[in-house]
Amino acid sequence: DFAAVKTLSRNYIFSKKEDVSISDKPKFTTRELEILILAAQGYTSKEIALKKNISIPTVKFHKQNIMSKLNVNNISEAILYAYSHNLF
């Protein structure tokens, strides 16, 4: 259940929360933000591709850009980072 995961993630993260000024927040494209939100909601790359009418490699490309901008190793870390820094 997404709500339960979100609550558990927030409880864990908020103990380590850092405030990020607006100028320090990474700049995501609209599509990157959409994909990050869908990934946070538990959608797979295939499901995101179908939902957004784009190819799976395109979803993976956007995820790679997101991870690069956040300097993390995987999309799970990106989601945790986004929650802990109130990026969405």
Coordinates of C-alpha atoms in Angstrom, one line a residue:
D1 CA 0.0 0.0 0.0
F2 CA 1.5 3.3 -1.1
A3 CA 0.2 5.3 1.9
A4 CA 1.9 2.8 4.3
V5 CA 5.2 3.0 2.4
K6 CA 5.0 6.8 2.3
T7 CA 4.3 6.9 6.1
L8 CA 7.2 4.5 6.9
S9 CA 9.5 6.3 4.6
R10 CA 8.6 9.7 6.0
N11 CA 9.0 8.5 9.6
Y12 CA 12.5 7.1 8.8
I13 CA 13.6 10.1 6.7
F14 CA 12.3 12.9 8.9
S15 CA 14.7 11.9 11.6
K16 CA 17.5 12.7 9.1
K17 CA 15.7 15.6 7.3
E18 CA 17.7 18.4 5.8
D19 CA 16.3 21.7 4.7
V20 CA 17.1 22.5 1.2
S21 CA 16.8 26.1 0.0
I22 CA 14.9 26.7 -3.2
S23 CA 18.1 27.5 -5.1
D24 CA 19.6 24.2 -4.0
K25 CA 16.7 22.1 -5.3
P26 CA 17.4 20.1 -8.4
K27 CA 15.6 21.3 -11.6
F28 CA 13.5 18.5 -13.0
T29 CA 11.7 18.6 -16.3
T30 CA 7.9 18.1 -16.2
R31 CA 8.3 14.6 -17.5
E32 CA 11.0 13.7 -15.0
L33 CA 8.8 14.9 -12.1
E34 CA 5.9 12.9 -13.5
I35 CA 8.0 9.8 -13.7
L36 CA 9.4 10.3 -10.2
I37 CA 5.9 10.7 -8.8
L38 CA 4.6 7.6 -10.6
A39 CA 7.7 5.6 -9.4
A40 CA 6.9 6.8 -5.9
Q41 CA 3.4 5.6 -6.3
G42 CA 4.8 2.1 -7.0
Y43 CA 4.4 2.0 -10.8
T44 CA 7.0 -0.1 -12.7
S45 CA 8.9 1.3 -15.7
K46 CA 6.6 -0.7 -18.0
E47 CA 3.5 0.7 -16.3
I48 CA 4.8 4.2 -16.5
A49 CA 5.6 3.8 -20.2
L50 CA 2.1 2.6 -20.9
K51 CA 0.5 5.3 -18.7
K52 CA 2.5 8.1 -20.4
N53 CA 2.5 6.6 -23.9
I54 CA 6.3 6.5 -24.1
S55 CA 8.8 3.6 -24.5
I56 CA 10.4 1.8 -21.6
P57 CA 13.9 3.0 -22.6
T58 CA 12.6 6.5 -22.5
V59 CA 11.3 6.0 -18.9
K60 CA 14.7 4.5 -18.0
F61 CA 16.4 7.5 -19.6
H62 CA 14.3 9.9 -17.5
K63 CA 15.0 7.8 -14.3
Q64 CA 18.7 8.0 -15.0
N65 CA 18.5 11.8 -15.4
I66 CA 16.6 12.0 -12.1
M67 CA 19.2 9.8 -10.3
S68 CA 22.1 11.8 -11.8
K69 CA 20.5 15.1 -10.7
L70 CA 20.1 13.8 -7.2
N71 CA 23.4 12.0 -7.1
V72 CA 21.8 8.7 -6.0
N73 CA 22.3 5.1 -7.2
N74 CA 18.8 4.0 -7.8
I75 CA 15.2 5.2 -8.1
S76 CA 14.3 4.1 -4.5
E77 CA 17.0 6.4 -3.2
A78 CA 15.7 9.1 -5.5
I79 CA 12.2 8.7 -4.1
L80 CA 13.5 8.8 -0.5
Y81 CA 15.6 11.9 -1.3
A82 CA 12.6 13.6 -2.9
Y83 CA 10.4 12.9 0.2
S84 CA 13.1 13.9 2.7
H85 CA 13.7 17.2 0.9
N86 CA 10.0 18.0 0.1
L87 CA 10.6 17.9 -3.7
F88 CA 7.0 16.8 -4.2

